[in-house]
PDB file of C-alpha atoms in Angstrom:
ATOM      1  CA  MET A   1       0.000   0.000   0.000  1.00 44.00           C
ATOM      2  CA  LYS A   2       2.878   2.346   0.834  1.00 45.00           C
ATOM      3  CA  GLU A   3       4.394   1.783  -2.614  1.00 47.00           C
ATOM      4  CA  LYS A   4       1.075   2.439  -4.359  1.00 49.00           C
ATOM      5  CA  HIS A   5       0.570   5.762  -2.537  1.00 48.00           C
ATOM      6  CA  SER A   6       4.230   6.718  -2.181  1.00 47.00           C
ATOM      7  CA  GLY A   7       3.704  10.476  -2.012  1.00 53.00           C
ATOM      8  CA  ILE A   8       0.979  10.205   0.595  1.00 64.00           C
ATOM      9  CA  LEU A   9       2.385   7.672   3.044  1.00 78.00           C
ATOM     10  CA  LEU A  10       5.860   9.063   3.625  1.00 87.00           C
ATOM     11  CA  SER A  11       7.428   8.963   7.064  1.00 89.00           C
ATOM     12  CA  ASP A  12       7.659  12.159   9.090  1.00 90.00           C
ATOM     13  CA  ARG A  13      11.403  12.238   8.445  1.00 89.00           C
ATOM     14  CA  ALA A  14      10.916  11.915   4.679  1.00 91.00           C
ATOM     15  CA  LEU A  15       8.262  14.645   4.700  1.00 92.00           C
ATOM     16  CA  LYS A  16      10.629  16.962   6.547  1.00 92.00           C
ATOM     17  CA  ILE A  17      13.399  16.256   4.047  1.00 92.00           C
ATOM     18  CA  GLN A  18      10.966  16.654   1.159  1.00 94.00           C
ATOM     19  CA  SER A  19       9.927  20.087   2.424  1.00 94.00           C
ATOM     20  CA  HIS A  20      13.445  21.323   1.601  1.00 95.00           C
ATOM     21  CA  ALA A  21      13.494  19.794  -1.886  1.00 96.00           C
ATOM     22  CA  PRO A  22      11.983  22.779  -3.771  1.00 97.00           C
ATOM     23  CA  ASP A  23      14.644  25.164  -2.435  1.00 97.00           C
ATOM     24  CA  LEU A  24      17.389  22.685  -3.237  1.00 97.00           C
ATOM     25  CA  ALA A  25      16.015  22.121  -6.747  1.00 97.00           C
ATOM     26  CA  ARG A  26      15.793  25.879  -7.370  1.00 98.00           C
ATOM     27  CA  THR A  27      19.365  26.360  -6.161  1.00 97.00           C
ATOM     28  CA  LEU A  28      20.757  23.520  -8.273  1.00 97.00           C
ATOM     29  CA  ALA A  29      18.882  24.690 -11.372  1.00 97.00           C
ATOM     30  CA  GLY A  30      20.215  28.205 -10.817  1.00 97.00           C
ATOM     31  CA  LEU A  31      23.779  26.951 -10.450  1.00 97.00           C
ATOM     32  CA  ILE A  32      23.539  24.883 -13.610  1.00 97.00           C
ATOM     33  CA  LEU A  33      21.990  27.610 -15.732  1.00 97.00           C
ATOM     34  CA  SER A  34      24.155  30.453 -14.409  1.00 97.00           C
ATOM     35  CA  SER A  35      27.398  28.675 -15.259  1.00 96.00           C
ATOM     36  CA  ASN A  36      29.480  30.223 -18.031  1.00 96.00           C
ATOM     37  CA  ASP A  37      30.930  26.791 -18.813  1.00 96.00           C
ATOM     38  CA  MET A  38      28.739  25.491 -21.616  1.00 96.00           C
ATOM     39  CA  GLU A  39      30.294  22.025 -21.401  1.00 96.00           C
ATOM     40  CA  PHE A  40      29.335  21.822 -17.704  1.00 96.00           C
ATOM     41  CA  GLN A  41      25.814  23.037 -18.483  1.00 96.00           C
ATOM     42  CA  GLY A  42      25.474  20.526 -21.285  1.00 96.00           C
ATOM     43  CA  GLU A  43      26.654  17.626 -19.116  1.00 96.00           C
ATOM     44  CA  CYS A  44      24.310  18.575 -16.272  1.00 95.00           C
ATOM     45  CA  LEU A  45      21.337  18.938 -18.588  1.00 96.00           C
ATOM     46  CA  SER A  46      22.232  15.675 -20.296  1.00 95.00           C
ATOM     47  CA  LEU A  47      22.286  13.879 -16.921  1.00 94.00           C
ATOM     48  CA  LEU A  48      18.818  15.277 -16.311  1.00 94.00           C
ATOM     49  CA  GLY A  49      17.679  14.110 -19.744  1.00 94.00           C
ATOM     50  CA  LEU A  50      17.212  17.669 -21.009  1.00 95.00           C
ATOM     51  CA  GLN A  51      18.418  19.622 -24.038  1.00 94.00           C
ATOM     52  CA  MET A  52      20.378  22.887 -24.057  1.00 93.00           C
ATOM     53  CA  GLY A  53      18.166  25.953 -24.168  1.00 92.00           C
ATOM     54  CA  VAL A  54      15.386  24.713 -21.880  1.00 95.00           C
ATOM     55  CA  GLY A  55      13.931  27.162 -19.388  1.00 95.00           C
ATOM     56  CA  ALA A  56      14.808  27.426 -15.718  1.00 96.00           C
ATOM     57  CA  ASP A  57      11.355  26.182 -14.692  1.00 97.00           C
ATOM     58  CA  ILE A  58      11.812  22.948 -16.638  1.00 97.00           C
ATOM     59  CA  VAL A  59      15.275  22.335 -15.164  1.00 97.00           C
ATOM     60  CA  GLU A  60      14.002  23.075 -11.654  1.00 98.00           C
ATOM     61  CA  GLU A  61      11.013  20.749 -12.091  1.00 97.00           C
ATOM     62  CA  CYS A  62      13.229  17.949 -13.396  1.00 96.00           C
ATOM     63  CA  VAL A  63      15.686  18.309 -10.496  1.00 97.00           C
ATOM     64  CA  LEU A  64      12.784  18.375  -8.025  1.00 96.00           C
ATOM     65  CA  ASP A  65      11.329  15.196  -9.543  1.00 95.00           C
ATOM     66  CA  LYS A  66      14.695  13.431  -9.175  1.00 95.00           C
ATOM     67  CA  ILE A  67      15.090  14.569  -5.554  1.00 94.00           C
ATOM     68  CA  ASP A  68      11.546  13.494  -4.678  1.00 93.00           C
ATOM     69  CA  ALA A  69      12.076  10.106  -6.335  1.00 91.00           C
ATOM     70  CA  VAL A  70      15.178   9.481  -4.218  1.00 90.00           C
ATOM     71  CA  ILE A  71      13.376  10.531  -1.031  1.00 91.00           C
ATOM     72  CA  VAL A  72      10.483   8.155  -1.778  1.00 90.00           C
ATOM     73  CA  LEU A  73      12.854   5.332  -2.737  1.00 88.00           C
ATOM     74  CA  ASN A  74      14.887   5.683   0.456  1.00 86.00           C
ATOM     75  CA  ASP A  75      11.763   5.948   2.599  1.00 86.00           C
ATOM     76  CA  ARG A  76      10.482   2.605   1.284  1.00 77.00           C
ATOM     77  CA  LYS A  77      13.535   0.676   2.468  1.00 70.00           C
ATOM     78  CA  PRO A  78      13.233  -0.892   5.892  1.00 66.00           C
ATOM     79  CA  GLU A  79      15.610   0.731   8.379  1.00 62.00           C
ATOM     80  CA  ARG A  80      17.630  -2.455   8.862  1.00 57.00           C
ATOM     81  CA  CYS A  81      18.135  -2.905   5.105  1.00 58.00           C
ATOM     82  CA  LYS A  82      19.600   0.512   4.407  1.00 57.00           C
ATOM     83  CA  GLU A  83      23.163   0.393   3.205  1.00 64.00           C
ATOM     84  CA  PRO A  84      25.724   2.778   4.664  1.00 62.00           C
ATOM     85  CA  VAL A  85      26.120   6.035   2.800  1.00 58.00           C
ATOM     86  CA  PRO A  86      29.117   5.901   0.453  1.00 60.00           C
ATOM     87  CA  PHE A  87      31.959   8.377   0.782  1.00 59.00           C
ATOM     88  CA  LEU A  88      31.275  11.614  -1.064  1.00 48.00           C
ATOM     89  CA  PHE A  89      34.925  12.166  -1.875  1.00 52.00           C
ATOM     90  CA  GLU A  90      37.633   9.637  -2.572  1.00 53.00           C
ATOM     91  CA  ASP A  91      40.008  11.375  -0.141  1.00 52.00           C
ATOM     92  CA  ASP A  92      37.634  10.626   2.748  1.00 48.00           C
ATOM     93  CA  CYS A  93      37.827   6.944   1.903  1.00 50.00           C
ATOM     94  CA  LEU A  94      41.625   7.010   1.751  1.00 51.00           C
ATOM     95  CA  GLN A  95      41.907   8.884   5.040  1.00 51.00           C
ATOM     96  CA  GLU A  96      39.572   6.404   6.726  1.00 52.00           C
ATOM     97  CA  MET A  97      41.619   3.480   5.417  1.00 52.00           C
ATOM     98  CA  ASP A  98      44.887   5.087   6.578  1.00 51.00           C
ATOM     99  CA  PHE A  99      43.409   5.616  10.027  1.00 48.00           C
ATOM    100  CA  GLU A 100      42.328   1.975  10.240  1.00 51.00           C
ATOM    101  CA  ASP A 101      45.798   0.851   9.143  1.00 51.00           C
ATOM    102  CA  GLU A 102      47.386   3.006  11.846  1.00 49.00           C
ATOM    103  CA  CYS A 103      45.076   1.530  14.457  1.00 51.00           C
ATOM    104  CA  GLU A 104      45.940  -1.998  13.397  1.00 51.00           C
ATOM    105  CA  GLU A 105      49.661  -1.220  13.457  1.00 50.00           C
ATOM    106  CA  GLY A 106      49.282   0.518  16.796  1.00 51.00           C
ATOM    107  CA  GLU A 107      47.622  -2.520  18.352  1.00 50.00           C
ATOM    108  CA  ASP A 108      50.729  -4.592  17.734  1.00 51.00           C
ATOM    109  CA  SER A 109      53.161  -2.045  19.121  1.00 53.00           C
ATOM    110  CA  TYR A 110      51.166  -0.687  22.084  1.00 49.00           C
ATOM    111  CA  ASP A 111      49.659  -2.472  25.017  1.00 52.00           C
ATOM    112  CA  PHE A 112      47.679  -1.009  27.905  1.00 49.00           C
ATOM    113  CA  LEU A 113      50.049  -2.793  30.277  1.00 56.00           C
ATOM    114  CA  ASP A 114      52.854  -0.562  28.965  1.00 50.00           C
ATOM    115  CA  ILE A 115      51.417   2.356  30.967  1.00 50.00           C
TER     116      ILE A 115
END
């Protein structure tokens, strides 16, 4: 039933997140369309499935639809089945791995009894 009426039966958390989606969509559309880099604009519009020269309202609506779809999709997953969020930047992943390596190395060379 939740899948059939996805926009109606969202969790409180998803509704709160969704309330910010129009502002985010407007901001992203503005950033895309205000760029002087035509290659960047073209790639962004292509990812959205749009052509160059479309109006700001169309770009904003498309971005909003994508954001809403992700919110609904993530709200449908049971809490225990949600995968961890991937790293946004590769450097974060590398730093995390280096930290884990240091901890593993440190375990061999340091013992609480050494205090």
